[in-house]
Amino acid sequence: MRKINEQLEEAKRLEKQIHMNFHSPSEIDRLMREAKEHERGAKRRYDEYLKDKND
């Protein structure tokens, strides 16, 4: 669960970094992809956590 929270915080941090600073369009795309990747990983781990918890 801690790892999930860390990934969600990392995704939020990356999104804030995009909004707080000026970046080139390619840099924004890269940061958004990275943020979404962290978010997907956190969701996947959370789903696994819930599945294991219910078994």
mmCIF file of N, CA and C in Angstrom:
data_model
loop_
_atom_site.group_PDB
_atom_site.id
_atom_site.type_symbol
_atom_site.label_atom_id
_atom_site.label_comp_id
_atom_site.label_asym_id
_atom_site.label_seq_id
_atom_site.Cartn_x
_atom_site.Cartn_y
_atom_site.Cartn_z
ATOM 1 N N MET A 1 0.836 -1.192 0.000
ATOM 2 C CA MET A 1 0.000 0.000 0.000
ATOM 3 C C MET A 1 0.880 1.254 0.000
ATOM 4 N N ARG A 2 2.006 1.184 0.706
ATOM 5 C CA ARG A 2 2.911 2.337 0.764
ATOM 6 C C ARG A 2 3.480 2.653 -0.620
ATOM 7 N N LYS A 3 3.825 1.607 -1.354
ATOM 8 C CA LYS A 3 4.362 1.771 -2.708
ATOM 9 C C LYS A 3 3.322 2.437 -3.608
ATOM 10 N N ILE A 4 2.072 2.067 -3.447
ATOM 11 C CA ILE A 4 0.986 2.667 -4.229
ATOM 12 C C ILE A 4 0.903 4.153 -3.931
ATOM 13 N N ASN A 5 0.916 4.501 -2.666
ATOM 14 C CA ASN A 5 0.842 5.911 -2.274
ATOM 15 C C ASN A 5 2.033 6.698 -2.807
ATOM 16 N N GLU A 6 3.210 6.089 -2.769
ATOM 17 C CA GLU A 6 4.407 6.755 -3.289
ATOM 18 C C GLU A 6 4.266 7.028 -4.784
ATOM 19 N N GLN A 7 3.720 6.070 -5.520
ATOM 20 C CA GLN A 7 3.557 6.263 -6.965
ATOM 21 C C GLN A 7 2.521 7.339 -7.263
ATOM 22 N N LEU A 8 1.441 7.372 -6.488
ATOM 23 C CA LEU A 8 0.435 8.415 -6.688
ATOM 24 C C LEU A 8 1.023 9.789 -6.399
ATOM 25 N N GLU A 9 1.814 9.889 -5.344
ATOM 26 C CA GLU A 9 2.461 11.161 -5.020
ATOM 27 C C GLU A 9 3.433 11.578 -6.126
ATOM 28 N N GLU A 10 4.152 10.607 -6.675
ATOM 29 C CA GLU A 10 5.084 10.901 -7.765
ATOM 30 C C GLU A 10 4.326 11.407 -8.993
ATOM 31 N N ALA A 11 3.198 10.793 -9.301
ATOM 32 C CA ALA A 11 2.385 11.245 -10.438
ATOM 33 C C ALA A 11 1.895 12.669 -10.210
ATOM 34 N N LYS A 12 1.438 12.948 -8.999
ATOM 35 C CA LYS A 12 0.971 14.302 -8.674
ATOM 36 C C LYS A 12 2.116 15.309 -8.775
ATOM 37 N N ARG A 13 3.294 14.913 -8.300
ATOM 38 C CA ARG A 13 4.457 15.801 -8.350
ATOM 39 C C ARG A 13 4.818 16.124 -9.796
ATOM 40 N N LEU A 14 4.797 15.112 -10.636
ATOM 41 C CA LEU A 14 5.131 15.324 -12.041
ATOM 42 C C LEU A 14 4.107 16.233 -12.721
ATOM 43 N N GLU A 15 2.836 16.049 -12.403
ATOM 44 C CA GLU A 15 1.803 16.909 -12.981
ATOM 45 C C GLU A 15 1.986 18.354 -12.525
ATOM 46 N N LYS A 16 2.312 18.552 -11.252
ATOM 47 C CA LYS A 16 2.554 19.908 -10.745
ATOM 48 C C LYS A 16 3.763 20.535 -11.433
ATOM 49 N N GLN A 17 4.794 19.718 -11.656
ATOM 50 C CA GLN A 17 5.998 20.214 -12.323
ATOM 51 C C GLN A 17 5.635 20.748 -13.706
ATOM 52 N N ILE A 18 4.740 20.092 -14.381
ATOM 53 C CA ILE A 18 4.300 20.534 -15.704
ATOM 54 C C ILE A 18 3.599 21.880 -15.601
ATOM 55 N N HIS A 19 2.721 22.018 -14.619
ATOM 56 C CA HIS A 19 1.932 23.238 -14.493
ATOM 57 C C HIS A 19 2.732 24.407 -13.926
ATOM 58 N N MET A 20 3.721 24.132 -13.111
ATOM 59 C CA MET A 20 4.453 25.193 -12.420
ATOM 60 C C MET A 20 5.542 25.816 -13.302
ATOM 61 N N ASN A 21 6.039 25.078 -14.236
ATOM 62 C CA ASN A 21 7.161 25.548 -15.054
ATOM 63 C C ASN A 21 6.786 25.553 -16.524
ATOM 64 N N PHE A 22 7.480 26.379 -17.256
ATOM 65 C CA PHE A 22 7.299 26.367 -18.705
ATOM 66 C C PHE A 22 8.187 25.280 -19.287
ATOM 67 N N HIS A 23 7.594 24.436 -20.100
ATOM 68 C CA HIS A 23 8.339 23.374 -20.769
ATOM 69 C C HIS A 23 7.986 23.387 -22.245
ATOM 70 N N SER A 24 8.893 22.893 -23.042
ATOM 71 C CA SER A 24 8.598 22.738 -24.465
ATOM 72 C C SER A 24 7.503 21.679 -24.618
ATOM 73 N N PRO A 25 6.766 21.713 -25.716
ATOM 74 C CA PRO A 25 5.705 20.708 -25.914
ATOM 75 C C PRO A 25 6.208 19.272 -25.796
ATOM 76 N N SER A 26 7.396 18.991 -26.296
ATOM 77 C CA SER A 26 7.910 17.621 -26.206
ATOM 78 C C SER A 26 8.223 17.244 -24.757
ATOM 79 N N GLU A 27 8.706 18.200 -23.973
ATOM 80 C CA GLU A 27 8.989 17.946 -22.555
ATOM 81 C C GLU A 27 7.683 17.722 -21.794
ATOM 82 N N ILE A 28 6.666 18.496 -22.102
ATOM 83 C CA ILE A 28 5.356 18.320 -21.464
ATOM 84 C C ILE A 28 4.802 16.937 -21.798
ATOM 85 N N ASP A 29 4.896 16.538 -23.058
ATOM 86 C CA ASP A 29 4.423 15.210 -23.462
ATOM 87 C C ASP A 29 5.150 14.118 -22.693
ATOM 88 N N ARG A 30 6.455 14.262 -22.573
ATOM 89 C CA ARG A 30 7.251 13.257 -21.857
ATOM 90 C C ARG A 30 6.838 13.180 -20.388
ATOM 91 N N LEU A 31 6.684 14.341 -19.753
ATOM 92 C CA LEU A 31 6.293 14.368 -18.344
ATOM 93 C C LEU A 31 4.890 13.804 -18.140
ATOM 94 N N MET A 32 3.986 14.108 -19.049
ATOM 95 C CA MET A 32 2.624 13.573 -18.939
ATOM 96 C C MET A 32 2.625 12.054 -19.102
ATOM 97 N N ARG A 33 3.403 11.551 -20.052
ATOM 98 C CA ARG A 33 3.497 10.095 -20.228
ATOM 99 C C ARG A 33 4.042 9.443 -18.964
ATOM 100 N N GLU A 34 5.066 10.052 -18.387
ATOM 101 C CA GLU A 34 5.668 9.518 -17.166
ATOM 102 C C GLU A 34 4.666 9.541 -16.010
ATOM 103 N N ALA A 35 3.925 10.622 -15.883
ATOM 104 C CA ALA A 35 2.922 10.735 -14.819
ATOM 105 C C ALA A 35 1.835 9.677 -14.996
ATOM 106 N N LYS A 36 1.367 9.500 -16.214
ATOM 107 C CA LYS A 36 0.322 8.503 -16.487
ATOM 108 C C LYS A 36 0.839 7.094 -16.226
ATOM 109 N N GLU A 37 2.108 6.857 -16.539
ATOM 110 C CA GLU A 37 2.721 5.560 -16.291
ATOM 111 C C GLU A 37 2.720 5.247 -14.791
ATOM 112 N N HIS A 38 3.107 6.222 -13.984
ATOM 113 C CA HIS A 38 3.097 6.043 -12.530
ATOM 114 C C HIS A 38 1.677 5.795 -12.038
ATOM 115 N N GLU A 39 0.730 6.528 -12.584
ATOM 116 C CA GLU A 39 -0.663 6.378 -12.177
ATOM 117 C C GLU A 39 -1.181 4.977 -12.522
ATOM 118 N N ARG A 40 -0.890 4.497 -13.721
ATOM 119 C CA ARG A 40 -1.327 3.152 -14.123
ATOM 120 C C ARG A 40 -0.702 2.095 -13.220
ATOM 121 N N GLY A 41 0.587 2.253 -12.908
ATOM 122 C CA GLY A 41 1.255 1.298 -12.028
ATOM 123 C C GLY A 41 0.640 1.278 -10.645
ATOM 124 N N ALA A 42 0.311 2.441 -10.133
ATOM 125 C CA ALA A 42 -0.308 2.527 -8.811
ATOM 126 C C ALA A 42 -1.692 1.887 -8.822
ATOM 127 N N LYS A 43 -2.470 2.144 -9.849
ATOM 128 C CA LYS A 43 -3.811 1.552 -9.948
ATOM 129 C C LYS A 43 -3.722 0.034 -10.052
ATOM 130 N N ARG A 44 -2.764 -0.457 -10.848
ATOM 131 C CA ARG A 44 -2.596 -1.898 -10.999
ATOM 132 C C ARG A 44 -2.237 -2.541 -9.654
ATOM 133 N N ARG A 45 -1.306 -1.916 -8.944
ATOM 134 C CA ARG A 45 -0.917 -2.460 -7.641
ATOM 135 C C ARG A 45 -2.075 -2.401 -6.649
ATOM 136 N N TYR A 46 -2.871 -1.357 -6.716
ATOM 137 C CA TYR A 46 -4.022 -1.240 -5.821
ATOM 138 C C TYR A 46 -5.043 -2.332 -6.133
ATOM 139 N N ASP A 47 -5.288 -2.580 -7.417
ATOM 140 C CA ASP A 47 -6.210 -3.653 -7.801
ATOM 141 C C ASP A 47 -5.694 -5.001 -7.309
ATOM 142 N N GLU A 48 -4.386 -5.233 -7.435
ATOM 143 C CA GLU A 48 -3.787 -6.475 -6.938
ATOM 144 C C GLU A 48 -3.934 -6.569 -5.422
ATOM 145 N N TYR A 49 -3.733 -5.460 -4.738
ATOM 146 C CA TYR A 49 -3.881 -5.411 -3.285
ATOM 147 C C TYR A 49 -5.305 -5.789 -2.887
ATOM 148 N N LEU A 50 -6.295 -5.202 -3.571
ATOM 149 C CA LEU A 50 -7.690 -5.508 -3.254
ATOM 150 C C LEU A 50 -8.012 -6.969 -3.543
ATOM 151 N N LYS A 51 -7.491 -7.488 -4.650
ATOM 152 C CA LYS A 51 -7.737 -8.884 -5.006
ATOM 153 C C LYS A 51 -7.147 -9.814 -3.948
ATOM 154 N N ASP A 52 -5.896 -9.559 -3.549
ATOM 155 C CA ASP A 52 -5.246 -10.381 -2.527
ATOM 156 C C ASP A 52 -5.962 -10.264 -1.191
ATOM 157 N N LYS A 53 -6.443 -9.087 -0.886
ATOM 158 C CA LYS A 53 -7.140 -8.845 0.378
ATOM 159 C C LYS A 53 -8.446 -9.638 0.434
ATOM 160 N N ASN A 54 -9.116 -9.768 -0.706
ATOM 161 C CA ASN A 54 -10.405 -10.456 -0.760
ATOM 162 C C ASN A 54 -10.275 -11.962 -0.896
ATOM 163 N N ASP A 55 -9.090 -12.455 -1.200
ATOM 164 C CA ASP A 55 -8.901 -13.913 -1.354
ATOM 165 C C ASP A 55 -8.748 -14.595 -0.027
#
